[in-house]
mmCIF file of C-alpha atoms in Angstrom:
data_model
loop_
_atom_site.group_PDB
_atom_site.id
_atom_site.type_symbol
_atom_site.label_atom_id
_atom_site.label_comp_id
_atom_site.label_asym_id
_atom_site.label_seq_id
_atom_site.Cartn_x
_atom_site.Cartn_y
_atom_site.Cartn_z
ATOM 1 C CA UNK A 1 124.852 125.682 57.812
ATOM 2 C CA UNK A 2 122.950 124.984 54.642
ATOM 3 C CA UNK A 3 119.830 126.325 56.336
ATOM 4 C CA UNK A 4 121.649 129.503 57.413
ATOM 5 C CA UNK A 5 122.890 130.165 53.886
ATOM 6 C CA UNK A 6 119.307 130.228 52.591
ATOM 7 C CA UNK A 7 118.265 133.225 54.690
ATOM 8 C CA UNK A 8 119.697 136.726 54.829
ATOM 9 C CA UNK A 9 120.922 137.957 58.237
ATOM 10 C CA UNK A 10 117.907 140.223 58.713
ATOM 11 C CA UNK A 11 115.586 137.176 58.696
ATOM 12 C CA UNK A 12 117.168 135.614 61.806
ATOM 13 C CA UNK A 13 113.848 134.956 63.598
ATOM 14 C CA UNK A 14 112.579 132.860 60.722
ATOM 15 C CA UNK A 15 115.878 130.983 60.682
ATOM 16 C CA UNK A 16 115.687 130.211 64.377
ATOM 17 C CA UNK A 17 112.111 128.949 64.011
ATOM 18 C CA UNK A 18 113.195 126.533 61.288
ATOM 19 C CA UNK A 19 116.263 125.489 63.283
ATOM 20 C CA UNK A 20 114.020 124.316 66.127
ATOM 21 C CA UNK A 21 112.255 121.944 63.742
ATOM 22 C CA UNK A 22 115.528 120.174 62.989
ATOM 23 C CA UNK A 23 116.886 120.181 66.573
ATOM 24 C CA UNK A 24 116.465 116.828 68.370
ATOM 25 C CA UNK A 25 114.025 117.058 71.271
ATOM 26 C CA UNK A 26 115.476 116.804 74.772
ATOM 27 C CA UNK A 27 114.548 113.919 77.037
ATOM 28 C CA UNK A 28 111.361 114.406 79.060
ATOM 29 C CA UNK A 29 111.864 115.945 82.484
ATOM 30 C CA UNK A 30 111.062 113.721 85.478
ATOM 31 C CA UNK A 31 110.940 115.287 88.932
ATOM 32 C CA UNK A 32 111.865 113.093 91.928
ATOM 33 C CA UNK A 33 110.681 114.561 95.238
ATOM 34 C CA UNK A 34 111.937 111.912 97.698
ATOM 35 C CA UNK A 35 115.030 109.655 97.528
ATOM 36 C CA UNK A 36 114.852 106.451 95.516
ATOM 37 C CA UNK A 37 117.414 103.660 95.108
ATOM 38 C CA UNK A 38 120.538 104.430 93.112
ATOM 39 C CA UNK A 39 120.344 101.727 90.428
ATOM 40 C CA UNK A 40 116.766 102.497 89.280
ATOM 41 C CA UNK A 41 117.550 106.212 89.410
ATOM 42 C CA UNK A 42 120.625 105.748 87.210
ATOM 43 C CA UNK A 43 118.544 103.706 84.747
ATOM 44 C CA UNK A 44 115.886 106.419 84.648
ATOM 45 C CA UNK A 45 118.553 109.060 83.939
ATOM 46 C CA UNK A 46 119.482 107.167 80.779
ATOM 47 C CA UNK A 47 115.970 107.671 79.433
ATOM 48 C CA UNK A 48 114.918 111.000 80.922
ATOM 49 C CA UNK A 49 116.278 114.208 82.338
ATOM 50 C CA UNK A 50 115.857 113.851 86.090
ATOM 51 C CA UNK A 51 115.766 116.514 88.777
ATOM 52 C CA UNK A 52 115.788 115.618 92.471
ATOM 53 C CA UNK A 53 114.051 118.293 94.500
ATOM 54 C CA UNK A 54 111.845 118.417 97.587
ATOM 55 C CA UNK A 55 108.578 120.303 97.608
ATOM 56 C CA UNK A 56 110.107 122.952 99.891
ATOM 57 C CA UNK A 57 112.796 123.870 97.359
ATOM 58 C CA UNK A 58 112.432 127.469 96.086
ATOM 59 C CA UNK A 59 112.506 126.291 92.465
ATOM 60 C CA UNK A 60 110.078 123.415 92.966
ATOM 61 C CA UNK A 61 107.047 125.078 91.370
ATOM 62 C CA UNK A 62 108.918 126.268 88.295
ATOM 63 C CA UNK A 63 110.456 122.817 87.837
ATOM 64 C CA UNK A 64 107.126 121.079 88.368
ATOM 65 C CA UNK A 65 105.596 123.249 85.637
ATOM 66 C CA UNK A 66 108.042 121.700 83.126
ATOM 67 C CA UNK A 67 107.897 118.106 84.388
ATOM 68 C CA UNK A 68 106.265 115.330 82.357
ATOM 69 C CA UNK A 69 106.863 112.726 85.064
ATOM 70 C CA UNK A 70 106.748 112.846 88.854
ATOM 71 C CA UNK A 71 108.183 110.233 91.240
ATOM 72 C CA UNK A 72 107.078 110.389 94.885
ATOM 73 C CA UNK A 73 107.160 108.198 97.956
ATOM 74 C CA UNK A 74 105.217 108.671 101.206
ATOM 75 C CA UNK A 75 105.295 112.330 102.148
ATOM 76 C CA UNK A 76 104.670 114.202 98.894
ATOM 77 C CA UNK A 77 100.995 115.143 98.718
ATOM 78 C CA UNK A 78 99.739 115.133 95.138
ATOM 79 C CA UNK A 79 96.441 117.009 95.283
ATOM 80 C CA UNK A 80 94.451 119.252 92.972
ATOM 81 C CA UNK A 81 96.597 122.241 93.920
ATOM 82 C CA UNK A 82 99.780 120.495 92.811
ATOM 83 C CA UNK A 83 98.149 119.234 89.628
ATOM 84 C CA UNK A 84 97.093 122.800 88.779
ATOM 85 C CA UNK A 85 100.799 123.666 88.713
ATOM 86 C CA UNK A 86 101.662 120.731 86.444
ATOM 87 C CA UNK A 87 100.401 121.480 82.915
ATOM 88 C CA UNK A 88 102.789 119.016 81.231
ATOM 89 C CA UNK A 89 102.472 116.103 83.646
ATOM 90 C CA UNK A 90 101.734 112.725 82.033
ATOM 91 C CA UNK A 91 102.607 110.201 84.748
ATOM 92 C CA UNK A 92 102.933 110.079 88.535
ATOM 93 C CA UNK A 93 104.796 107.167 90.105
ATOM 94 C CA UNK A 94 104.509 106.136 93.732
ATOM 95 C CA UNK A 95 107.695 104.289 94.698
ATOM 96 C CA UNK A 96 105.756 102.072 97.067
ATOM 97 C CA UNK A 97 102.342 100.540 97.561
ATOM 98 C CA UNK A 98 99.913 102.938 99.247
ATOM 99 C CA UNK A 99 98.318 105.713 97.207
ATOM 100 C CA UNK A 100 96.790 107.663 100.091
ATOM 101 C CA UNK A 101 98.907 110.727 99.273
ATOM 102 C CA UNK A 102 97.747 110.919 95.631
ATOM 103 C CA UNK A 103 94.359 112.205 94.484
ATOM 104 C CA UNK A 104 93.647 109.434 91.983
ATOM 105 C CA UNK A 105 90.343 110.894 90.771
ATOM 106 C CA UNK A 106 91.903 114.291 90.066
ATOM 107 C CA UNK A 107 94.749 112.640 88.156
ATOM 108 C CA UNK A 108 92.337 110.538 86.131
ATOM 109 C CA UNK A 109 90.228 113.545 85.193
ATOM 110 C CA UNK A 110 93.377 115.237 83.906
ATOM 111 C CA UNK A 111 94.435 112.177 81.915
ATOM 112 C CA UNK A 112 97.502 111.642 84.100
ATOM 113 C CA UNK A 113 98.533 108.019 84.579
ATOM 114 C CA UNK A 114 99.306 106.885 88.125
ATOM 115 C CA UNK A 115 101.557 103.868 88.699
ATOM 116 C CA UNK A 116 102.909 102.164 91.795
ATOM 117 C CA UNK A 117 104.810 99.083 92.980
ATOM 118 C CA UNK A 118 102.046 97.017 94.616
ATOM 119 C CA UNK A 119 104.060 93.902 95.481
ATOM 120 C CA UNK A 120 107.574 95.238 95.954
ATOM 121 C CA UNK A 121 107.681 95.487 99.748
ATOM 122 C CA UNK A 122 105.354 92.654 100.772
ATOM 123 C CA UNK A 123 107.942 90.239 102.120
ATOM 124 C CA UNK A 124 109.809 93.003 103.950
ATOM 125 C CA UNK A 125 106.599 93.800 105.843
ATOM 126 C CA UNK A 126 106.071 90.099 106.575
ATOM 127 C CA UNK A 127 109.618 89.946 107.914
ATOM 128 C CA UNK A 128 108.900 92.919 110.196
ATOM 129 C CA UNK A 129 105.691 91.352 111.504
ATOM 130 C CA UNK A 130 107.262 87.991 112.320
ATOM 131 C CA UNK A 131 110.332 89.673 113.810
ATOM 132 C CA UNK A 132 108.206 91.795 116.150
ATOM 133 C CA UNK A 133 106.115 88.787 117.186
ATOM 134 C CA UNK A 134 109.231 86.757 117.950
ATOM 135 C CA UNK A 135 110.841 89.646 119.837
ATOM 136 C CA UNK A 136 107.720 90.076 121.969
ATOM 137 C CA UNK A 137 106.682 86.456 122.564
ATOM 138 C CA UNK A 138 110.112 84.823 122.604
ATOM 139 C CA UNK A 139 112.735 87.375 123.712
ATOM 140 C CA UNK A 140 116.229 85.859 123.697
ATOM 141 C CA UNK A 141 118.460 86.334 126.765
ATOM 142 C CA UNK A 142 122.130 86.937 126.018
ATOM 143 C CA UNK A 143 125.323 86.540 127.979
ATOM 144 C CA UNK A 144 126.683 90.042 128.391
ATOM 145 C CA UNK A 145 129.741 89.696 130.669
ATOM 146 C CA UNK A 146 131.987 87.026 132.256
ATOM 147 C CA UNK A 147 130.260 87.275 135.630
ATOM 148 C CA UNK A 148 127.131 85.834 134.020
ATOM 149 C CA UNK A 149 128.931 82.476 133.833
ATOM 150 C CA UNK A 150 128.810 82.181 137.615
ATOM 151 C CA UNK A 151 125.030 82.024 137.345
ATOM 152 C CA UNK A 152 124.837 79.678 134.363
ATOM 153 C CA UNK A 153 121.941 77.597 135.610
ATOM 154 C CA UNK A 154 120.027 80.675 136.753
ATOM 155 C CA UNK A 155 120.567 82.267 133.342
ATOM 156 C CA UNK A 156 119.054 79.225 131.685
ATOM 157 C CA UNK A 157 116.116 79.270 134.059
ATOM 158 C CA UNK A 158 115.512 82.988 133.554
ATOM 159 C CA UNK A 159 115.551 82.501 129.754
ATOM 160 C CA UNK A 160 112.416 80.356 129.799
ATOM 161 C CA UNK A 161 109.676 82.486 128.273
ATOM 162 C CA UNK A 162 106.079 82.101 129.469
ATOM 163 C CA UNK A 163 104.788 82.493 125.924
ATOM 164 C CA UNK A 164 105.824 81.229 122.506
ATOM 165 C CA UNK A 165 104.953 82.010 118.918
ATOM 166 C CA UNK A 166 104.380 78.270 118.397
ATOM 167 C CA UNK A 167 100.741 77.487 119.118
ATOM 168 C CA UNK A 168 99.770 81.119 119.680
ATOM 169 C CA UNK A 169 96.703 82.440 117.863
ATOM 170 C CA UNK A 170 97.135 85.195 115.291
ATOM 171 C CA UNK A 171 94.264 87.268 113.925
ATOM 172 C CA UNK A 172 94.896 88.978 110.594
ATOM 173 C CA UNK A 173 92.610 91.863 109.664
ATOM 174 C CA UNK A 174 92.830 92.204 105.890
ATOM 175 C CA UNK A 175 93.946 89.055 104.056
ATOM 176 C CA UNK A 176 95.228 90.804 100.945
ATOM 177 C CA UNK A 177 98.615 90.488 99.271
ATOM 178 C CA UNK A 178 100.586 91.176 102.449
ATOM 179 C CA UNK A 179 98.132 89.710 104.955
ATOM 180 C CA UNK A 180 98.000 86.389 103.125
ATOM 181 C CA UNK A 181 101.788 86.165 103.189
ATOM 182 C CA UNK A 182 101.826 86.904 106.899
ATOM 183 C CA UNK A 183 99.334 84.033 107.268
ATOM 184 C CA UNK A 184 101.567 81.687 105.289
ATOM 185 C CA UNK A 185 104.626 82.549 107.385
ATOM 186 C CA UNK A 186 102.691 82.285 110.650
ATOM 187 C CA UNK A 187 101.175 78.896 109.853
ATOM 188 C CA UNK A 188 104.629 77.702 108.893
ATOM 189 C CA UNK A 189 105.803 78.621 112.388
ATOM 190 C CA UNK A 190 102.978 76.685 113.994
ATOM 191 C CA UNK A 191 100.622 79.539 114.795
ATOM 192 C CA UNK A 192 96.839 79.155 114.787
ATOM 193 C CA UNK A 193 95.796 81.760 112.230
ATOM 194 C CA UNK A 194 92.419 83.461 111.786
ATOM 195 C CA UNK A 195 91.433 86.221 109.379
ATOM 196 C CA UNK A 196 88.769 88.822 108.736
ATOM 197 C CA UNK A 197 88.314 90.445 105.354
ATOM 198 C CA UNK A 198 85.645 92.364 103.469
ATOM 199 C CA UNK A 199 85.754 89.670 100.806
ATOM 200 C CA UNK A 200 85.006 86.012 101.136
ATOM 201 C CA UNK A 201 88.402 84.369 100.789
ATOM 202 C CA UNK A 202 88.338 80.930 99.111
ATOM 203 C CA UNK A 203 89.879 78.238 101.282
ATOM 204 C CA UNK A 204 92.488 77.641 98.586
ATOM 205 C CA UNK A 205 93.723 81.230 99.083
ATOM 206 C CA UNK A 206 93.426 81.463 102.869
ATOM 207 C CA UNK A 207 96.930 80.105 103.567
ATOM 208 C CA UNK A 208 95.588 77.864 106.305
ATOM 209 C CA UNK A 209 93.755 80.638 108.156
ATOM 210 C CA UNK A 210 90.170 80.423 109.386
ATOM 211 C CA UNK A 211 87.606 83.171 108.622
ATOM 212 C CA UNK A 212 86.092 84.951 111.630
ATOM 213 C CA UNK A 213 83.886 87.935 112.298
ATOM 214 C CA UNK A 214 85.870 90.968 113.351
ATOM 215 C CA UNK A 215 84.394 90.784 116.858
ATOM 216 C CA UNK A 216 85.369 87.119 117.288
ATOM 217 C CA UNK A 217 88.855 87.700 115.948
ATOM 218 C CA UNK A 218 89.470 90.674 118.260
ATOM 219 C CA UNK A 219 88.266 88.816 121.342
ATOM 220 C CA UNK A 220 89.814 85.407 120.629
ATOM 221 C CA UNK A 221 93.316 86.020 119.285
ATOM 222 C CA UNK A 222 96.429 86.380 121.400
ATOM 223 C CA UNK A 223 98.135 88.377 118.649
ATOM 224 C CA UNK A 224 96.552 90.654 116.053
ATOM 225 C CA UNK A 225 98.058 92.028 112.851
ATOM 226 C CA UNK A 226 96.266 94.594 110.707
ATOM 227 C CA UNK A 227 96.773 94.914 106.935
ATOM 228 C CA UNK A 228 93.863 96.952 105.570
ATOM 229 C CA UNK A 229 94.026 99.540 102.794
ATOM 230 C CA UNK A 230 93.649 103.299 102.921
ATOM 231 C CA UNK A 231 89.944 103.624 102.128
ATOM 232 C CA UNK A 232 88.114 106.249 104.194
ATOM 233 C CA UNK A 233 85.923 103.653 105.925
ATOM 234 C CA UNK A 234 89.000 102.275 107.684
ATOM 235 C CA UNK A 235 89.634 105.463 109.631
ATOM 236 C CA UNK A 236 89.651 104.645 113.372
ATOM 237 C CA UNK A 237 88.716 101.058 112.596
ATOM 238 C CA UNK A 238 90.525 100.123 115.799
ATOM 239 C CA UNK A 239 88.843 102.395 118.345
ATOM 240 C CA UNK A 240 87.728 102.136 121.987
ATOM 241 C CA UNK A 241 85.068 99.562 121.084
ATOM 242 C CA UNK A 242 87.584 97.387 119.238
ATOM 243 C CA UNK A 243 90.179 97.593 122.011
ATOM 244 C CA UNK A 244 87.511 96.720 124.588
ATOM 245 C CA UNK A 245 87.108 93.324 122.878
ATOM 246 C CA UNK A 246 90.809 92.463 122.963
ATOM 247 C CA UNK A 247 92.506 90.232 125.499
ATOM 248 C CA UNK A 248 94.323 92.085 128.293
ATOM 249 C CA UNK A 249 97.604 90.419 127.203
ATOM 250 C CA UNK A 250 97.164 90.886 123.455
ATOM 251 C CA UNK A 251 100.072 91.680 121.150
ATOM 252 C CA UNK A 252 98.675 94.102 118.573
ATOM 253 C CA UNK A 253 100.662 95.248 115.526
ATOM 254 C CA UNK A 254 99.749 97.924 112.982
ATOM 255 C CA UNK A 255 101.953 98.351 109.928
ATOM 256 C CA UNK A 256 99.173 99.294 107.492
ATOM 257 C CA UNK A 257 97.940 102.906 107.807
ATOM 258 C CA UNK A 258 98.324 105.252 110.752
ATOM 259 C CA UNK A 259 94.757 106.515 110.716
ATOM 260 C CA UNK A 260 93.370 102.989 111.078
ATOM 261 C CA UNK A 261 94.128 103.098 114.825
ATOM 262 C CA UNK A 262 92.735 105.771 117.146
ATOM 263 C CA UNK A 263 95.912 106.593 119.088
ATOM 264 C CA UNK A 264 93.977 108.073 122.010
ATOM 265 C CA UNK A 265 92.026 104.821 122.323
ATOM 266 C CA UNK A 266 95.286 102.893 122.003
ATOM 267 C CA UNK A 267 96.822 104.898 124.836
ATOM 268 C CA UNK A 268 93.808 104.303 127.075
ATOM 269 C CA UNK A 269 93.908 100.564 126.404
ATOM 270 C CA UNK A 270 97.663 100.298 126.946
ATOM 271 C CA UNK A 271 97.465 102.227 130.217
ATOM 272 C CA UNK A 272 94.649 100.013 131.525
ATOM 273 C CA UNK A 273 96.255 96.739 130.378
ATOM 274 C CA UNK A 274 99.938 96.648 131.342
ATOM 275 C CA UNK A 275 100.324 93.052 130.098
ATOM 276 C CA UNK A 276 99.289 94.031 126.563
ATOM 277 C CA UNK A 277 101.837 95.074 123.947
ATOM 278 C CA UNK A 278 100.991 97.513 121.161
ATOM 279 C CA UNK A 279 103.429 97.784 118.248
ATOM 280 C CA UNK A 280 102.750 100.750 115.975
ATOM 281 C CA UNK A 281 104.884 101.315 112.880
ATOM 282 C CA UNK A 282 102.586 103.798 111.130
ATOM 283 C CA UNK A 283 101.120 106.924 112.654
ATOM 284 C CA UNK A 284 98.712 109.759 111.987
ATOM 285 C CA UNK A 285 100.106 112.260 111.456
ATOM 286 C CA UNK A 286 103.697 111.493 110.563
ATOM 287 C CA UNK A 287 106.153 112.328 111.998
ATOM 288 C CA UNK A 288 104.702 111.492 115.418
ATOM 289 C CA UNK A 289 103.826 114.670 117.273
ATOM 290 C CA UNK A 290 105.450 115.433 120.616
ATOM 291 C CA UNK A 291 102.043 115.428 122.304
ATOM 292 C CA UNK A 292 101.076 111.984 120.964
ATOM 293 C CA UNK A 293 99.238 110.039 123.705
ATOM 294 C CA UNK A 294 101.160 106.813 122.941
ATOM 295 C CA UNK A 295 104.604 108.325 123.495
ATOM 296 C CA UNK A 296 106.396 107.113 126.597
ATOM 297 C CA UNK A 297 104.051 104.246 127.477
ATOM 298 C CA UNK A 298 106.135 101.238 128.556
ATOM 299 C CA UNK A 299 104.029 98.656 126.719
ATOM 300 C CA UNK A 300 103.772 100.587 123.431
ATOM 301 C CA UNK A 301 106.566 99.991 120.918
ATOM 302 C CA UNK A 302 106.839 102.716 118.285
ATOM 303 C CA UNK A 303 108.867 102.404 115.103
ATOM 304 C CA UNK A 304 109.255 105.145 112.439
ATOM 305 C CA UNK A 305 107.354 103.626 109.483
ATOM 306 C CA UNK A 306 110.090 101.098 108.723
ATOM 307 C CA UNK A 307 108.261 97.806 108.099
ATOM 308 C CA UNK A 308 109.457 97.898 104.485
ATOM 309 C CA UNK A 309 112.862 99.353 105.311
ATOM 310 C CA UNK A 310 115.196 96.860 103.692
ATOM 311 C CA UNK A 311 117.590 97.749 100.897
ATOM 312 C CA UNK A 312 116.079 95.026 98.732
ATOM 313 C CA UNK A 313 112.524 96.309 99.192
ATOM 314 C CA UNK A 314 113.523 99.942 98.617
ATOM 315 C CA UNK A 315 115.223 98.974 95.360
ATOM 316 C CA UNK A 316 112.220 96.958 94.170
ATOM 317 C CA UNK A 317 109.850 99.839 94.965
ATOM 318 C CA UNK A 318 112.115 102.261 93.109
ATOM 319 C CA UNK A 319 111.883 100.197 89.927
ATOM 320 C CA UNK A 320 108.477 101.820 89.450
ATOM 321 C CA UNK A 321 110.511 104.109 87.176
ATOM 322 C CA UNK A 322 110.166 101.459 84.466
ATOM 323 C CA UNK A 323 106.489 102.364 84.234
ATOM 324 C CA UNK A 324 107.363 106.066 84.130
ATOM 325 C CA UNK A 325 109.428 105.489 81.006
ATOM 326 C CA UNK A 326 106.753 103.214 79.548
ATOM 327 C CA UNK A 327 104.048 105.874 79.867
ATOM 328 C CA UNK A 328 106.301 108.634 78.526
ATOM 329 C CA UNK A 329 107.102 106.371 75.575
ATOM 330 C CA UNK A 330 103.411 105.876 74.804
ATOM 331 C CA UNK A 331 103.209 102.336 76.196
ATOM 332 C CA UNK A 332 100.911 100.812 78.803
ATOM 333 C CA UNK A 333 102.396 100.532 82.303
ATOM 334 C CA UNK A 334 102.802 97.158 83.992
ATOM 335 C CA UNK A 335 101.221 98.364 87.254
ATOM 336 C CA UNK A 336 98.586 101.040 86.558
ATOM 337 C CA UNK A 337 96.708 102.484 89.526
ATOM 338 C CA UNK A 338 94.082 104.339 87.489
#
């Protein structure tokens, strides 16, 4: 009011300009394109103005143009085109581990920080891997109706599984943060664990696993688990040549990246080896297309990218918003990706 009294009514524009100087700035706008856990989202809303909106929303581009922060998960593609529409963007957060959907170099050249949650879902993926191995190698028979009791001894006989996780060999391709934890869990269950990695893994960090060449691992191991990253060189890493080395009764699990496995090669191998079991949690592209060659094969188990699908893991991944607030406050993030 004091400010208003200093200027005559005809000088309203000058008054409004000065009023903006004394008006507290609004919280920075953060755009969330895919659902995150409620508690981290509520915490973020206390520090920022948040808008939840998918990329197909009619107001997405206009909202993106005002956003200083962007929170994505798996299916939002952050490429040069999107960055060109984001003049105010300071930080992009991936509520998860993989950064395949974010053009890191383009973000870096623009001075945009990229953050993620590199360790948040590790044990959920380990849990998935061990669960699928147990389900495949040691399926549990259940009593389903009273008439089963008449065949009690036959039920017990039928429940004896020809294979067991105990003593089985497991080959881990990629002994990183997740792969090493799979190794630790597997050795704890009595498995014979081998690994192959681009790096030389010190024995003190190998979790009881033995290093092997990729060819030896593929040909020797009864079960194989793949945990490589999204670098371009890993595309079709598991192709016809790799499948040709595998045992005809192998249990093969991929919960890393969809493009690591050539699905056409996988389908050919599964069709030719009915005693093998392929378990594929990630796919290329996603969602799985109706003409996918692995659909409908009896010895191929498909799951919809759910290895990390526990409430606990989703919440931990969503806490990447702490680094969003840190960057917007001028601080260094705890988990920078560039």
